[in-house]
Amino acid sequence: MVVVGAGPAGSAAAIAARRVGARVLLLDRSDFPRDKACGDGIAAHALDVLDELGVPDAVAGYPPLPALRMTSPGGAEVARRLPRPAYTVPRTVFDARLVTAAVAAGALLRRHTVRTVQVRADRVVLDGELSARAVVGADGAGSVVRRALGHPVNPDRHLALALRGYAPARPGPPEQLIVTSAPRWPAYAWSFPIGDGRANVGYGEVLRGERLTRAYLVDRLAALLPGTDPAAVTDLRAHHLPLSTHRPAPGRGRVVLAGDALSLINPFTGEGIFYALLSGALAGAAAAGAPERAAGRYGEALRRRLGVHLRHSSTAAWLARRRWVVDAAVRAARRDERVYRSVVELGLGDGRLDARTLTMIGRGVAARDRTPRR
């Protein structure tokens, strides 16, 4: 089989396929290590998937981040310990480690830019020269494999744009910081310390049809992260985030999609590493186990593992379009640790909207509605 794209989804697919004995050719247009525009946040659920794949040391050498601080659009704030620590690992390092693990598992890595995909009854042909019994498309937001299946890029309101850079870390105890924005909501800035004196900082918002300039994104970052000097931010790069509220079919026949190529980006937080690793592992196993039925097997595995969560995260994203719902959620998370954990699990892992969380948020919304207007 061939895996197109050697990021987290592709490397996970290659490792999973090798674990069931398949021959794997892993293609990427870049040599590794290479940079990738991203928030660099690695949540605990991502590490669970890597442990299952036999890759336990992907975050070795980077200190854990025990807490998350979040500010709502209306200024409410919650700061609590995470249920399990997160990490910030530059994608230059993280992706290279995963590729190394895939090669160590027996995958053949080749630098190659895929331009055409022909799906035939008994095989898939890439660029007229590479033939495979099955293909995993893990080639990101601009996926060539996705386009070959007839799926265009996500439309506005289901696609976000973010700008990422590196800046001196904020003083104080290490914690993930997310500051949401009332103007242009849904939008937020972040600062995730790496542990080497730097932090990954950025700003992103859901697209609505307007053109967003680099200067605008930098200005919004500086406005939401006071103390961050734009002149001190290095390696600024923008990237698109195809949100999971508008996913194509997971595949067809011998071709399947994983990670960003399948629009697996959490619409509530923008998290995508956990989704990439999990979907890649499921895709690789399905394609290797029965190439002619890869899409059907993969689709069923994805539904079993993430179906309910994706429905709940889409519902959360729909509710969160109203800024005051997010204000109420942050206030509820500040009052109640169980609500906080539920919100974190929904945004960073595979959690669900439980009755207690909805009730607490609803009470906050009701209290807002009873507040006299001036």
Coordinates of C-alpha atoms in Angstrom, one line a residue:
M1 CA 0.0 0.0 0.0
V2 CA 1.0 3.6 -0.4
V3 CA 0.5 6.4 2.2
V4 CA 0.5 9.9 0.8
G5 CA 1.8 12.4 3.3
A6 CA 4.2 11.6 6.2
G7 CA 2.8 13.9 8.9
P8 CA 1.2 12.4 12.0
A9 CA -1.7 10.8 10.1
G10 CA 0.5 9.3 7.5
S11 CA 3.2 8.0 9.8
A12 CA 0.5 6.5 12.1
A13 CA -1.1 4.8 9.0
A14 CA 2.3 3.4 7.9
I15 CA 3.0 2.0 11.4
A16 CA -0.4 0.5 11.8
A17 CA -0.2 -1.2 8.3
R18 CA 3.3 -2.5 9.1
R19 CA 2.0 -4.0 12.3
V20 CA -0.3 -6.3 10.3
G21 CA 2.5 -7.2 7.8
A22 CA 1.7 -4.9 4.8
R23 CA 4.4 -3.5 2.6
V24 CA 4.2 0.3 2.9
L25 CA 5.6 3.0 0.7
L26 CA 5.4 6.4 2.6
L27 CA 5.5 9.4 0.3
D28 CA 6.0 13.1 1.2
R29 CA 7.0 16.1 -0.8
S30 CA 9.5 17.2 1.8
D31 CA 12.6 15.8 3.5
F32 CA 12.5 15.4 7.2
P33 CA 12.9 17.2 9.6
R34 CA 10.7 19.9 8.1
D35 CA 8.5 22.6 9.7
K36 CA 4.8 22.5 9.8
A37 CA 2.6 25.5 10.7
C38 CA 0.7 24.3 13.8
G39 CA 0.0 25.1 17.4
D40 CA 2.4 22.2 18.4
G41 CA 0.1 21.1 21.2
I42 CA 0.2 17.4 22.0
A43 CA -2.7 16.3 24.2
A44 CA -2.8 13.2 26.3
H45 CA -5.1 11.4 24.0
A46 CA -2.6 11.6 21.2
L47 CA 0.0 10.0 23.4
D48 CA -2.4 7.1 24.1
V49 CA -2.6 6.4 20.4
L50 CA 1.2 6.5 20.0
D51 CA 1.5 4.1 22.9
E52 CA -0.8 1.7 21.2
L53 CA 1.4 2.0 18.0
G54 CA 4.5 1.3 20.0
V55 CA 5.9 4.9 19.9
P56 CA 6.2 5.9 23.6
D57 CA 8.9 8.6 23.3
A58 CA 7.5 11.1 20.8
V59 CA 7.5 13.9 23.5
A60 CA 10.7 12.9 25.3
G61 CA 12.7 15.8 26.5
Y62 CA 9.8 18.2 26.6
P63 CA 8.3 19.2 29.9
P64 CA 4.7 18.5 30.7
L65 CA 2.2 21.4 30.8
P66 CA -0.1 20.7 33.8
A67 CA -2.6 23.5 33.4
L68 CA -4.8 25.4 31.0
R69 CA -6.0 29.0 31.3
M70 CA -8.8 30.1 29.1
T71 CA -10.5 33.5 28.7
S72 CA -14.0 33.7 27.1
P73 CA -15.1 36.4 24.6
G74 CA -16.8 38.3 27.5
G75 CA -13.8 38.2 29.7
A76 CA -14.6 35.2 32.0
E77 CA -11.6 33.2 32.9
V78 CA -10.9 29.7 34.1
A79 CA -7.5 28.3 35.1
R80 CA -7.3 24.7 36.3
R81 CA -5.0 21.7 36.1
L82 CA -5.6 19.5 33.0
P83 CA -7.0 16.0 33.6
R84 CA -3.6 14.8 32.2
P85 CA -0.7 17.0 31.2
A86 CA -0.2 18.3 27.6
Y87 CA 3.0 19.0 25.8
T88 CA 4.3 21.5 23.2
V89 CA 6.7 19.9 20.8
P90 CA 7.6 21.7 17.6
R91 CA 6.4 19.8 14.5
T92 CA 10.0 19.9 13.2
V93 CA 10.8 17.5 16.0
F94 CA 7.5 15.7 16.5
D95 CA 6.9 14.7 12.9
A96 CA 10.5 13.6 12.3
R97 CA 10.3 11.3 15.3
L98 CA 7.1 9.7 13.9
V99 CA 8.6 9.3 10.5
T100 CA 11.7 7.7 12.1
A101 CA 9.3 5.3 13.9
A102 CA 7.5 4.4 10.7
V103 CA 10.8 3.7 8.9
A104 CA 12.0 1.6 11.9
A105 CA 8.7 -0.4 11.6
G106 CA 9.6 -1.2 8.0
A107 CA 8.0 1.5 5.9
L108 CA 9.9 2.7 2.9
L109 CA 10.1 6.5 2.9
R110 CA 10.5 8.4 -0.4
R111 CA 10.4 12.0 -1.3
H112 CA 7.8 12.4 -3.9
T113 CA 5.1 15.0 -4.8
V114 CA 1.9 13.2 -5.8
R115 CA 0.0 15.1 -8.6
T116 CA -2.5 12.6 -10.1
V117 CA -4.5 9.7 -8.6
Q118 CA -6.2 7.1 -10.8
V119 CA -8.6 4.7 -9.0
R120 CA -9.0 1.5 -10.9
A121 CA -10.9 -1.7 -10.0
D122 CA -7.9 -3.7 -8.9
R123 CA -5.4 -1.0 -7.9
V124 CA -4.6 2.7 -7.5
V125 CA -2.1 4.4 -9.8
L126 CA -0.2 7.5 -8.6
D127 CA 1.4 9.8 -11.3
G128 CA 1.1 7.0 -13.8
E129 CA 4.1 5.2 -12.3
L130 CA 3.3 4.0 -8.7
S131 CA 0.8 1.3 -8.3
A132 CA -0.7 0.1 -5.0
R133 CA -3.5 -2.2 -3.8
A134 CA -4.7 0.6 -1.5
V135 CA -3.9 4.3 -0.8
V136 CA -4.2 6.3 2.4
G137 CA -4.5 10.0 1.6
A138 CA -2.9 11.8 4.6
D139 CA -1.7 14.8 2.6
G140 CA -3.2 17.6 4.6
A141 CA -5.7 20.4 4.1
G142 CA -4.9 20.7 0.3
S143 CA -5.1 17.0 -0.2
V144 CA -4.5 15.8 -3.8
V145 CA -6.0 12.4 -2.9
R146 CA -9.2 14.1 -1.6
R147 CA -9.6 16.1 -4.8
A148 CA -9.2 12.9 -6.8
L149 CA -12.2 11.5 -5.0
G150 CA -14.2 14.5 -6.0
H151 CA -14.3 16.4 -2.8
P152 CA -13.5 20.2 -2.9
V153 CA -11.9 22.1 0.0
N154 CA -14.2 23.0 2.9
P155 CA -16.4 26.0 2.3
D156 CA -16.3 29.2 4.4
R157 CA -17.6 28.8 8.0
H158 CA -16.2 25.3 8.0
L159 CA -12.6 26.4 7.3
A160 CA -10.4 28.4 9.6
L161 CA -7.1 30.3 9.0
A162 CA -4.4 30.6 11.6
L163 CA -1.0 32.3 11.9
R164 CA 1.7 30.7 14.0
G165 CA 5.0 31.9 15.3
Y166 CA 7.5 31.5 18.1
A167 CA 8.0 34.2 20.8
P168 CA 9.6 34.4 24.3
A169 CA 7.5 32.5 26.8
R170 CA 5.4 34.4 29.2
P171 CA 6.7 34.6 32.8
G172 CA 5.0 32.5 35.5
P173 CA 4.2 28.8 35.9
P174 CA 3.9 26.8 32.6
E175 CA 0.4 26.6 31.3
Q176 CA -1.4 26.5 28.0
L177 CA -3.1 29.9 27.4
I178 CA -6.1 30.4 25.1
V179 CA -7.7 33.9 24.8
T180 CA -10.9 34.0 22.8
S181 CA -12.0 37.1 20.9
A182 CA -15.4 38.8 21.0
P183 CA -14.7 40.6 17.7
R184 CA -14.7 38.2 14.7
W185 CA -15.9 35.3 16.9
P186 CA -15.2 32.4 16.5
A187 CA -11.6 33.4 16.9
Y188 CA -8.8 33.0 19.5
A189 CA -5.1 33.5 20.2
W190 CA -2.9 31.0 22.0
S191 CA 0.4 30.7 23.8
F192 CA 1.8 27.3 24.5
P193 CA 5.3 27.2 26.2
I194 CA 7.8 24.7 24.8
G195 CA 10.1 24.5 27.8
D196 CA 13.2 26.1 26.1
G197 CA 12.3 29.7 26.8
R198 CA 10.0 30.0 23.8
A199 CA 6.3 29.6 23.3
N200 CA 4.3 28.7 20.2
V201 CA 2.0 31.7 19.7
G202 CA -0.7 32.3 17.2
Y203 CA -4.1 33.6 16.2
G204 CA -6.9 32.0 14.1
E205 CA -10.5 32.6 13.1
V206 CA -13.2 30.9 11.1
L207 CA -13.3 32.2 7.5
R208 CA -16.4 34.0 6.3
G209 CA -15.5 35.0 2.8
E210 CA -13.3 38.0 3.6
R211 CA -9.6 38.0 2.7
L212 CA -7.4 38.0 5.9
T213 CA -4.0 39.6 5.5
R214 CA -0.9 38.6 7.4
A215 CA -0.8 42.1 8.9
Y216 CA -4.3 41.7 10.2
L217 CA -3.5 38.3 11.8
V218 CA -0.4 39.7 13.5
D219 CA -2.4 42.6 14.9
R220 CA -5.0 40.4 16.3
L221 CA -2.4 38.1 17.9
A222 CA -0.8 41.1 19.6
A223 CA -4.1 42.5 20.7
L224 CA -5.1 39.3 22.4
L225 CA -1.7 38.4 23.9
P226 CA -0.6 41.6 25.7
G227 CA 3.1 41.6 26.3
T228 CA 3.8 39.8 23.0
D229 CA 5.9 42.0 20.8
P230 CA 5.1 41.2 17.1
A231 CA 8.7 42.2 16.3
A232 CA 10.0 39.4 18.5
V233 CA 7.8 36.7 16.9
T234 CA 9.8 34.5 14.5
D235 CA 8.9 31.9 11.9
L236 CA 5.4 33.2 11.2
R237 CA 3.5 30.9 9.0
A238 CA -0.2 30.7 8.1
H239 CA -2.2 27.5 7.6
H240 CA -5.8 26.4 6.9
L241 CA -7.8 24.3 9.3
P242 CA -10.6 22.2 7.6
L243 CA -13.1 21.8 10.4
S244 CA -14.8 18.5 11.2
T245 CA -18.2 20.1 10.8
H246 CA -17.9 19.5 7.0
R247 CA -16.3 16.1 6.4
P248 CA -16.3 14.3 3.1
A249 CA -16.9 10.6 2.8
P250 CA -13.9 8.8 4.5
G251 CA -13.0 7.1 1.3
R252 CA -14.0 5.1 -1.7
G253 CA -13.0 1.6 -2.6
R254 CA -9.3 1.2 -2.2
V255 CA -8.7 4.9 -1.2
V256 CA -9.2 6.4 2.3
L257 CA -8.5 9.8 3.8
A258 CA -7.1 10.6 7.2
G259 CA -6.3 13.6 9.4
D260 CA -6.6 17.1 7.8
A261 CA -7.4 15.5 4.4
L262 CA -10.6 14.2 6.0
S263 CA -11.3 17.6 7.7
L264 CA -10.6 16.1 11.1
I265 CA -9.9 19.4 13.0
N266 CA -11.8 19.9 16.2
P267 CA -14.2 22.9 15.5
F268 CA -14.2 23.9 19.1
T269 CA -10.4 24.2 19.7
G270 CA -8.6 23.6 16.4
E271 CA -6.9 20.5 17.8
G272 CA -5.9 18.0 15.1
I273 CA -3.0 15.9 16.2
F274 CA -5.1 13.4 18.2
Y275 CA -7.6 13.1 15.3
A276 CA -4.7 12.7 12.8
L277 CA -3.0 9.9 14.8
L278 CA -6.2 8.0 15.5
S279 CA -7.7 8.3 12.0
G280 CA -4.3 7.4 10.5
A281 CA -3.9 4.3 12.6
L282 CA -7.5 3.2 11.7
A283 CA -7.0 3.9 8.0
G284 CA -3.7 2.1 7.8
A285 CA -5.1 -1.0 9.5
A286 CA -8.2 -1.0 7.3
A287 CA -6.3 -0.5 4.1
A288 CA -3.7 -3.2 4.9
G289 CA -6.2 -5.8 6.2
A290 CA -8.5 -5.8 3.1
P291 CA -7.4 -3.4 0.4
E292 CA -10.4 -3.9 -1.9
R293 CA -12.8 -3.0 1.0
A294 CA -10.6 -0.4 2.7
A295 CA -13.1 2.5 2.6
G296 CA -16.0 0.4 4.1
R297 CA -13.9 -1.1 6.8
Y298 CA -12.3 2.2 7.7
G299 CA -15.6 4.1 7.7
E300 CA -17.1 1.6 10.1
A301 CA -14.0 1.8 12.4
L302 CA -14.1 5.5 12.4
R303 CA -17.8 5.6 13.3
R304 CA -17.3 3.2 16.1
R305 CA -14.3 5.1 17.6
L306 CA -15.2 8.8 16.9
G307 CA -18.8 8.9 15.6
V308 CA -20.5 10.0 18.8
H309 CA -17.8 12.4 19.7
L310 CA -17.8 14.1 16.3
R311 CA -21.5 14.6 16.5
H312 CA -21.1 16.1 20.0
S313 CA -18.2 18.3 19.0
S314 CA -20.3 19.6 16.0
T315 CA -23.1 20.4 18.4
A316 CA -20.7 22.2 20.7
A317 CA -19.4 24.2 17.8
W318 CA -22.9 25.2 16.7
L319 CA -23.7 26.3 20.3
A320 CA -20.4 28.1 20.6
R321 CA -21.3 30.4 17.6
R322 CA -23.1 32.4 20.3
R323 CA -20.4 34.2 22.4
W324 CA -22.5 34.2 25.5
V325 CA -22.7 30.4 25.4
V326 CA -18.9 30.3 25.6
D327 CA -19.0 32.8 28.4
A328 CA -21.4 30.6 30.3
A329 CA -19.3 27.5 29.6
V330 CA -16.1 29.1 30.9
R331 CA -17.9 30.4 34.1
A332 CA -19.3 26.9 34.6
A333 CA -15.9 25.3 34.2
R334 CA -14.5 27.8 36.8
R335 CA -17.1 26.8 39.3
D336 CA -17.2 23.0 38.7
E337 CA -14.2 20.9 38.0
R338 CA -16.3 18.1 36.4
V339 CA -17.6 20.6 33.8
Y340 CA -14.0 21.8 33.2
R341 CA -12.9 18.2 32.6
S342 CA -15.8 17.6 30.2
V343 CA -15.0 20.7 28.2
V344 CA -11.3 19.8 28.0
E345 CA -12.1 16.2 26.9
L346 CA -14.5 17.5 24.2
G347 CA -12.0 20.0 22.9
L348 CA -8.7 18.0 23.1
G349 CA -9.8 14.4 23.0
D350 CA -12.8 12.3 22.3
G351 CA -15.2 13.5 25.0
R352 CA -18.9 14.2 24.8
L353 CA -21.4 16.8 26.0
D354 CA -22.8 15.3 29.2
A355 CA -26.0 16.3 30.9
R356 CA -24.3 17.9 33.9
T357 CA -22.2 20.2 31.6
L358 CA -25.2 21.2 29.5
T359 CA -27.2 21.9 32.7
M360 CA -24.5 24.1 34.2
I361 CA -24.0 26.0 30.9
G362 CA -27.8 26.4 30.6
R363 CA -28.0 27.9 34.1
G364 CA -25.4 30.4 33.1
V365 CA -27.2 31.3 30.0
A366 CA -30.5 31.7 31.9
A367 CA -28.8 33.9 34.5
R368 CA -27.6 36.1 31.7
D369 CA -31.1 36.4 30.3
R370 CA -32.4 37.5 33.7
T371 CA -29.8 40.2 34.0
P372 CA -31.4 43.7 33.5
R373 CA -30.2 45.4 30.3
R374 CA -29.1 49.0 30.5

